Coordinates of C-alpha atoms in Angstrom, one line a residue:
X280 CA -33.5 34.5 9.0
X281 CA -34.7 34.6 12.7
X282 CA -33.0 31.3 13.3
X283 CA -29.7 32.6 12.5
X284 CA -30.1 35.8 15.2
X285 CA -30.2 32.9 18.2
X286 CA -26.9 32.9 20.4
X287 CA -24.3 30.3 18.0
X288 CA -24.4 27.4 20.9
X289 CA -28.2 27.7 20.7
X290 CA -27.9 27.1 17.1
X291 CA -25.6 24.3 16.7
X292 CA -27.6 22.6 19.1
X293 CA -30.6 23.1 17.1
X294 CA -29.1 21.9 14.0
X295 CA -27.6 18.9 15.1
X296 CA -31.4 17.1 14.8
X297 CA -31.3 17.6 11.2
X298 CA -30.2 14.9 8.6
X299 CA -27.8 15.8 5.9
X300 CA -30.0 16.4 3.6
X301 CA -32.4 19.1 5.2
X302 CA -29.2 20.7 6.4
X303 CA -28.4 21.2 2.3
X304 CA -31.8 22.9 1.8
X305 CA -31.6 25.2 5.1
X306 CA -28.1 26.5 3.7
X307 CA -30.3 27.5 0.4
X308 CA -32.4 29.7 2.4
X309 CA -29.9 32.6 2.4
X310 CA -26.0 33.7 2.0
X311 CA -25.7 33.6 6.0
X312 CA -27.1 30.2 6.4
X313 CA -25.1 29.1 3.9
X314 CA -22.1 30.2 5.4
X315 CA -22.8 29.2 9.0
X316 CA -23.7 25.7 8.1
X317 CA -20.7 25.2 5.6
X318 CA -18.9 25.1 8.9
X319 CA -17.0 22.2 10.2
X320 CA -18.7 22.1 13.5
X321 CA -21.9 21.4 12.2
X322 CA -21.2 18.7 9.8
X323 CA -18.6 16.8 12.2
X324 CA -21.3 14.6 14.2
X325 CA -22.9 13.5 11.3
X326 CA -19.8 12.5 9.8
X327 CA -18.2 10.8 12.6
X328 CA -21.8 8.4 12.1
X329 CA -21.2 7.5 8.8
X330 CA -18.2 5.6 6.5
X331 CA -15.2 6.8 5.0
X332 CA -15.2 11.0 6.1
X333 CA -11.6 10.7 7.3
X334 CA -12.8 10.8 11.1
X335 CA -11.6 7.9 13.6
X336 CA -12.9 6.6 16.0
X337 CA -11.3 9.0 18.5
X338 CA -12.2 12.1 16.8
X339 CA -9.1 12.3 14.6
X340 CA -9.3 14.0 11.8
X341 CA -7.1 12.4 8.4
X342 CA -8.2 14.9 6.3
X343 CA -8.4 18.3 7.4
X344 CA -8.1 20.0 4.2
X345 CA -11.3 18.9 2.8
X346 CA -14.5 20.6 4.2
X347 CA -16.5 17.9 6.1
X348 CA -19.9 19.4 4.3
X349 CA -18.2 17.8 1.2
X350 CA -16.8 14.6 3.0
X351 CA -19.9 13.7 3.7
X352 CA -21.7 14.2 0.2
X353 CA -18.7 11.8 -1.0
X354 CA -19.4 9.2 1.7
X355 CA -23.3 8.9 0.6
X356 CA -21.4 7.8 -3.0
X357 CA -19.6 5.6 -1.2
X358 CA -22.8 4.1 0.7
X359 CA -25.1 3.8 -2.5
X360 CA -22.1 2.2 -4.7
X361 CA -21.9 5.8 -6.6
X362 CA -18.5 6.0 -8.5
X363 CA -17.0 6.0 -11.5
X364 CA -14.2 3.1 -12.7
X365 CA -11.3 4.5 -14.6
X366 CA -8.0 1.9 -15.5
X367 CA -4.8 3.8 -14.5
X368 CA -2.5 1.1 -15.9
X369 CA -2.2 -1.6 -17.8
X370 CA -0.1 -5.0 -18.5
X371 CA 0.1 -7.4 -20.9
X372 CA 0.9 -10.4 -18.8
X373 CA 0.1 -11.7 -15.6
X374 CA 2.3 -9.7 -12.6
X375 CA 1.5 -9.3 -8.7
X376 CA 1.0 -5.9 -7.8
X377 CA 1.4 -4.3 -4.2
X378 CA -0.2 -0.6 -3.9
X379 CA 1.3 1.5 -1.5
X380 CA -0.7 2.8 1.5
X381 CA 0.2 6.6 1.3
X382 CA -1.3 7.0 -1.6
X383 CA -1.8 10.5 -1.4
X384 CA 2.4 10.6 -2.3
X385 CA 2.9 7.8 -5.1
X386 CA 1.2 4.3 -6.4
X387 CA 3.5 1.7 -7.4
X388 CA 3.3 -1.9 -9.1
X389 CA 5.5 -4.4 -8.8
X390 CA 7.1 -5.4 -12.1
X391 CA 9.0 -9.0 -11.7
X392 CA 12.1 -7.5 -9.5
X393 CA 11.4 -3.8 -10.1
X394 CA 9.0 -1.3 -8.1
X395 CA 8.2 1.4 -10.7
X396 CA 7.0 4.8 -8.7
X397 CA 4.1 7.0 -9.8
X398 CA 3.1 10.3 -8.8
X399 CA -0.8 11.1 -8.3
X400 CA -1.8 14.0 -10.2
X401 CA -2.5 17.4 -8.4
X402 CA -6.1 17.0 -9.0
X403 CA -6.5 13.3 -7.7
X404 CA -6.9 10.3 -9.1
X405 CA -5.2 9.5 -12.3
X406 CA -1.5 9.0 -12.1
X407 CA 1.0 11.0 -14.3
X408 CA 2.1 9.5 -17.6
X409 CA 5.8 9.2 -16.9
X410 CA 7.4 6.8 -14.0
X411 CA 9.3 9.0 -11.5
X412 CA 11.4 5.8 -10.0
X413 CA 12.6 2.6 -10.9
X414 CA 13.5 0.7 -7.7
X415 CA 15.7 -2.3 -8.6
X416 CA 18.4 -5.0 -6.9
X417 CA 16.1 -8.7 -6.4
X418 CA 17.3 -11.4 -8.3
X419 CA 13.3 -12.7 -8.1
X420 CA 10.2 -11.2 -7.7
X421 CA 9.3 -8.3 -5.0
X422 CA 6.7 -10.1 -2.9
X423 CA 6.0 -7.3 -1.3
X424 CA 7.0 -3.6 -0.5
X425 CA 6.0 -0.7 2.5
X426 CA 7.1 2.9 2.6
X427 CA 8.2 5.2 5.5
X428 CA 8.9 8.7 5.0
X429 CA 12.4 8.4 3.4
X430 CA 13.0 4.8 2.8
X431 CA 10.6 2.2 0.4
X432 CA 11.6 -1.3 1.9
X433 CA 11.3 -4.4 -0.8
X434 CA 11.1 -8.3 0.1
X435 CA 11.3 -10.8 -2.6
X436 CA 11.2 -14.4 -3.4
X437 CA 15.1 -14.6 -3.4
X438 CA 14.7 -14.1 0.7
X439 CA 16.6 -10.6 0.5
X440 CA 15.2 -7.8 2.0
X441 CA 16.0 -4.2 0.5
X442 CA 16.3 -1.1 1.9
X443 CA 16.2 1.6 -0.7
X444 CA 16.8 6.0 -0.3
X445 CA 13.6 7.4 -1.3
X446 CA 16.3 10.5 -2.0
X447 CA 18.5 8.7 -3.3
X448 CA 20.5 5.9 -5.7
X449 CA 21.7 4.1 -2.1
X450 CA 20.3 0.7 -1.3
X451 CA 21.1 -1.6 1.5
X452 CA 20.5 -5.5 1.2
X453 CA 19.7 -7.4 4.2
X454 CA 20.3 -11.2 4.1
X455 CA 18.3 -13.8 7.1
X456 CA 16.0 -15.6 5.8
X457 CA 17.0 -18.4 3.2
X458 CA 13.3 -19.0 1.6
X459 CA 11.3 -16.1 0.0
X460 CA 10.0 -12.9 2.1
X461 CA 6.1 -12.9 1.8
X462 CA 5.8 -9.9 3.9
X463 CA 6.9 -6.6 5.5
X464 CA 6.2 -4.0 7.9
X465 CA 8.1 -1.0 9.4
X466 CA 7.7 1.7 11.7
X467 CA 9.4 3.5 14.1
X468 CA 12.6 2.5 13.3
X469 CA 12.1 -1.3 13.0
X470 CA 11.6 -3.6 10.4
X471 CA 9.4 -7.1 10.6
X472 CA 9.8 -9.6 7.7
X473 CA 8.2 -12.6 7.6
X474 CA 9.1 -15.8 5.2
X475 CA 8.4 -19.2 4.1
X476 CA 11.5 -20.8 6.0
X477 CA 9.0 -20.5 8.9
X478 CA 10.7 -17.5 10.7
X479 CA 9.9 -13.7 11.2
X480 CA 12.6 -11.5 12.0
X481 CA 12.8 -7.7 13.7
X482 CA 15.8 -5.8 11.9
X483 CA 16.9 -2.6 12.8
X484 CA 16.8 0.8 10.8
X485 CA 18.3 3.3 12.8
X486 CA 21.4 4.4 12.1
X487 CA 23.5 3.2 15.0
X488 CA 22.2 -0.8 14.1
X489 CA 21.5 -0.5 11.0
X490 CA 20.8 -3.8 8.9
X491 CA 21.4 -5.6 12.2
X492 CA 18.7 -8.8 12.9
X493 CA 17.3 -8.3 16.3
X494 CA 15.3 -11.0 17.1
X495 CA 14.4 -13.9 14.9
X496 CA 11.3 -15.7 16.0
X497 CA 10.5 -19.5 15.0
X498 CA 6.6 -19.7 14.2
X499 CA 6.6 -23.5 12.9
X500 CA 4.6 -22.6 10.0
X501 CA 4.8 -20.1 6.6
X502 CA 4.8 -17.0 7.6
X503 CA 1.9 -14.4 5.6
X504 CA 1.2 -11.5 6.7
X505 CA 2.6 -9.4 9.5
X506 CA 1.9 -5.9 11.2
X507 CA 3.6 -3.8 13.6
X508 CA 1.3 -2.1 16.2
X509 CA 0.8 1.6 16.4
X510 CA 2.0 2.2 19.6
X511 CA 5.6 0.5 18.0
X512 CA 6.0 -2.2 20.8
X513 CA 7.1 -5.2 19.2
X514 CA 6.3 -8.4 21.7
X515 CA 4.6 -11.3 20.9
X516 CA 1.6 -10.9 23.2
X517 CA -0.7 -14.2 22.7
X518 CA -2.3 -16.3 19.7
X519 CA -4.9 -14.9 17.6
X520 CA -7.1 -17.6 17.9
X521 CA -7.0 -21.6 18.0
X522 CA -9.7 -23.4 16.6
X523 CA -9.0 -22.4 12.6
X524 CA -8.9 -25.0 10.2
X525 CA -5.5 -26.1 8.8
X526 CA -4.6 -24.0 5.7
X527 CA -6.8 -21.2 6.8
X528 CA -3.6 -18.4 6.8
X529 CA -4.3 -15.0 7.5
X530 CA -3.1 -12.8 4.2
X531 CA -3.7 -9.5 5.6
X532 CA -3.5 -7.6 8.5
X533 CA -4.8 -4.1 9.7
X534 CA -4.4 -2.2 13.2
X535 CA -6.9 0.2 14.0
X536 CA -5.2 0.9 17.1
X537 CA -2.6 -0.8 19.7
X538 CA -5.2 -2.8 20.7
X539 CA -7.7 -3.2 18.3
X540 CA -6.8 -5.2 14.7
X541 CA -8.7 -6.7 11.5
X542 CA -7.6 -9.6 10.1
X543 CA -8.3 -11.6 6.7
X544 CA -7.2 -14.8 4.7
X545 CA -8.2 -17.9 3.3
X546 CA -10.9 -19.2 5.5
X547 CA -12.9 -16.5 3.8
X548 CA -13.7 -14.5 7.1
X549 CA -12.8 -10.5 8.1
X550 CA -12.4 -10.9 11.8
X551 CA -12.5 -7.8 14.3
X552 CA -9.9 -8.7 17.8
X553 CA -9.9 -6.4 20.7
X554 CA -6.8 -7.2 22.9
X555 CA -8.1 -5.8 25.8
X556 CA -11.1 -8.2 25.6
X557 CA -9.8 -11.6 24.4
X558 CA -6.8 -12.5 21.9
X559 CA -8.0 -16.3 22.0
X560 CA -11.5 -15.0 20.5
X561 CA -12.6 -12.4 17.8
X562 CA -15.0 -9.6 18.9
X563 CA -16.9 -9.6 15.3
X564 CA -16.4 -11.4 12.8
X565 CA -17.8 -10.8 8.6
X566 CA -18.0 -13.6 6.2
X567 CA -17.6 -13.1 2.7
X568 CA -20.7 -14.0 1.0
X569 CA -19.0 -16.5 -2.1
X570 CA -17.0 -18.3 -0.4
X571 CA -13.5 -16.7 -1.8
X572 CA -10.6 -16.3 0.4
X573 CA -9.6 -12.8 0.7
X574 CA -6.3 -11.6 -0.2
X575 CA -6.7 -7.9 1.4
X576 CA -8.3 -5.5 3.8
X577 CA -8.2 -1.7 4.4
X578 CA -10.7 0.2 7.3
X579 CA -11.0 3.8 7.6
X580 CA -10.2 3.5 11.1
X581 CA -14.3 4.0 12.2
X582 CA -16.9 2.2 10.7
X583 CA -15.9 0.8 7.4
X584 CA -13.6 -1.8 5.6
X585 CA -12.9 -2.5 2.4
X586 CA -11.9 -6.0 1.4
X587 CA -10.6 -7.4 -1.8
X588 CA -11.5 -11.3 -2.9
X589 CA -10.1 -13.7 -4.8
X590 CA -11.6 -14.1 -7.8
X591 CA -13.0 -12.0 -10.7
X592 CA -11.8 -8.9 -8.8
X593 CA -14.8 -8.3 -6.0
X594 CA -14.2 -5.6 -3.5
X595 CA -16.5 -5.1 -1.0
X596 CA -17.4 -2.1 1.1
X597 CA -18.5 -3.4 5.1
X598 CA -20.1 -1.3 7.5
X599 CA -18.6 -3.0 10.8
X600 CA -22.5 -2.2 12.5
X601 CA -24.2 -4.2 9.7
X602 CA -23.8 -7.8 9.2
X603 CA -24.4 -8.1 5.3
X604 CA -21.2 -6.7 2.5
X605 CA -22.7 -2.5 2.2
X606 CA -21.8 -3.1 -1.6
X607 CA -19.9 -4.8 -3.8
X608 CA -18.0 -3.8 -7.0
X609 CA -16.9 -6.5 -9.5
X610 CA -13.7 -4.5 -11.5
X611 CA -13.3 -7.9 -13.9
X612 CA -16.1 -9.9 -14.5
X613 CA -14.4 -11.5 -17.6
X614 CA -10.8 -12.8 -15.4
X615 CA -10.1 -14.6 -12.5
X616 CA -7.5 -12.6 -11.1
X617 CA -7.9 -11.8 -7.1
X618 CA -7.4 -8.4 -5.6
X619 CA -3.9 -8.4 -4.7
X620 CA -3.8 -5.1 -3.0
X621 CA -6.4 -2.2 -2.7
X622 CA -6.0 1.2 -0.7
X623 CA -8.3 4.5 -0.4
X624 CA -8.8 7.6 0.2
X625 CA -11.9 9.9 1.2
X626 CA -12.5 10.1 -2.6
X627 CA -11.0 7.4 -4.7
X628 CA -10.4 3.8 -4.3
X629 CA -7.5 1.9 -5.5
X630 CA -7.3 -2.1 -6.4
X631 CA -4.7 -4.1 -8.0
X632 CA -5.3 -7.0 -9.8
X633 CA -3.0 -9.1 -11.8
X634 CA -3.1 -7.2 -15.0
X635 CA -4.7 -4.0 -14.5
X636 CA -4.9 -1.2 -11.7
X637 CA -8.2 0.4 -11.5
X638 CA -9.2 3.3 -9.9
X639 CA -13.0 4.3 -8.6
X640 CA -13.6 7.7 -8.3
X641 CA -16.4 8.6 -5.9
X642 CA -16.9 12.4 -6.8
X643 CA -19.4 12.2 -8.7
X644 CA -23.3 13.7 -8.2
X645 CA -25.0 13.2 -5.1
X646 CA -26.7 10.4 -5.1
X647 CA -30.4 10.3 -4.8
X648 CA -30.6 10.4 -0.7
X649 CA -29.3 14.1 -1.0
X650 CA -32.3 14.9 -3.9

């Protein structure tokens, strides 16, 4: 084709006026167009404008492996509500389960005061059949768990906090608070727990303080949810917020970047804060449309968030430039259970609910905007 023939800066400047789709059908036209446009470089500012390609905000890329061409077929899946629901596992009582964020490593479910560990398969997905881990040592149940690199870290309703080896049988028990631990965060070489006695605590990991409490912090009320910043500075910088409702607790917590945080919890809201702006007022603000308080939030660090509700196991996909839920997915129609904890990927989405841990898979055809 003549087009192709025009100098490549010439070319990628003409193509970036076309929409995904008449991109597809100018690849068709011959093996060279097909190659040029397969490129990265052509794809990346349409996928930068749309939800879930693995680009941030500032231009990072999460997933470098996967070609942005086929990123952004996925996200158009994820836009229309095109997926397909599988159930990975299955309980026959009632049990809170915690999904860990690097899923692209392991899933795990909290069962009573064991964390059993499951490898994804290679293909993606599905998990394999056997458990790889069994991480054990609370005398109640695991409220909640994170994972860094070499350790998994476990709080649980017995107010110990548990640092286990990935590598290893070794396990260190840390004792502060005296009520359970409802939450847990570490990077960077510090820990943050957070507990009903109405404390959170910093701990230290390193190896020269290790298990050592650095800082306990009164907060005169149950502590739910807490997050440590990217940039790993832990100070207490100002309120988020004062004119909430008694009883209106935030459950989950999500940095986008040092400065810029989602938040989530009974009063039923998603709120957007930009410290740079105000920390006494939200910049955005999304409320769920039924009126259920919402036990979990996850954002693909540009425009969307996912959110998980509590009842009848509703997650709902947000575009933070719309005002109205993108879609909604109800994974048990039939149960009450809330969405205890949900992560994703470019491909798959993961939610935990109190019996069952489903999976939606969003490789699937293109839906009908690419046709």
């Amino acid at each position: 084709m003549f087009l192709f023939q025009l100098p490549e800066d010439v070319l990628f400047l003409v193509l970036s006026y076309l929409d995904p789709r008449s991109l597809c059908r100018l690849s068709q036209a011959c093996k060279r167009s097909y190659m040029f446009i397969s490129r990265d470089v052509v794809w990346r500012k349409i996928a930068k404008d749309i939800i879930n390609t693995g680009l941030t905000r500032q231009g990072i890329d999460l997933c470098p492996s996967i070609p942005l061409k086929n990123r952004v077929r996925v996200s158009h899946n994820w836009i229309h509500g095109v997926c397909r629901k599988e159930v990975l596992l299955k309980w026959k009582i009632n049990l809170l389960v915690t999904l860990s964020p690097k899923i692209q490593i392991e899933l795990q479910n909290k069962r009573a005061a064991n964390i059993s560990a499951y490898h994804l398969r290679a293909d993606g997905g599905k998990l394999q059949n056997r458990r790889v881990a069994l991480f054990s040592g609370h005398q109640e149940d695991v409220c909640r768990f994170t994972l860094t690199d070499t350790h998994l870290i476990s709080a649980g309703g017995d107010g110990k906090i548990i640092v286990h080896d990935r590598g290893s049988d070794y396990s260190v028990e840390y004792y502060g608070h005296n009520q359970e631990v409802n939450c847990i965060d570490c990077k960077g070489g510090v820990i943050v727990s957070g507990s009903r006695d109405k404390t959170a605590k910093i701990w230290a990991l390193g190896p020269d303080r290790f298990g050592q409490c650095l800082h306990t912090i009164p907060t005169y009320d149950r502590v739910w949810s807490v997050a440590i910043s990217p940039s790993q500075w832990c100070h207490l910088l100002s309120c988020l917020g004062t004119e909430f409702r008694r009883g209106a607790g935030v459950l989950d917590i999500a940095y986008e970047s040092p400065f810029q945080l989602l938040t989530c919890g009974y009063d039923t809201f998603i709120r957007y804060w930009d410290l740079r702006v105000c920390s006494r007022k939200c910049v955005m603000e999304w409320e769920e449309p039924h009126d259920s308080a919402l036990y979990c939030i996850k954002t693909d660090k540009n425009h969307m968030i996912a959110s998980g509700s509590s009842y009848y196991g509703v997650v709902r996909l947000w575009d933070k430039r719309k005002t109205r839920c993108l879609q909604m997915f109800q994974l048990a129609p039939t149960t009450s259970s809330p969405v205890y904890s949900l992560c994703f990927n470019t491909t798959h989405l993961y939610a935990a609910l109190a019996s069952v841990l489903y999976s939606l898979d969003f490789r699937t055809a293109a839906s009908q905007s690419w046709k």
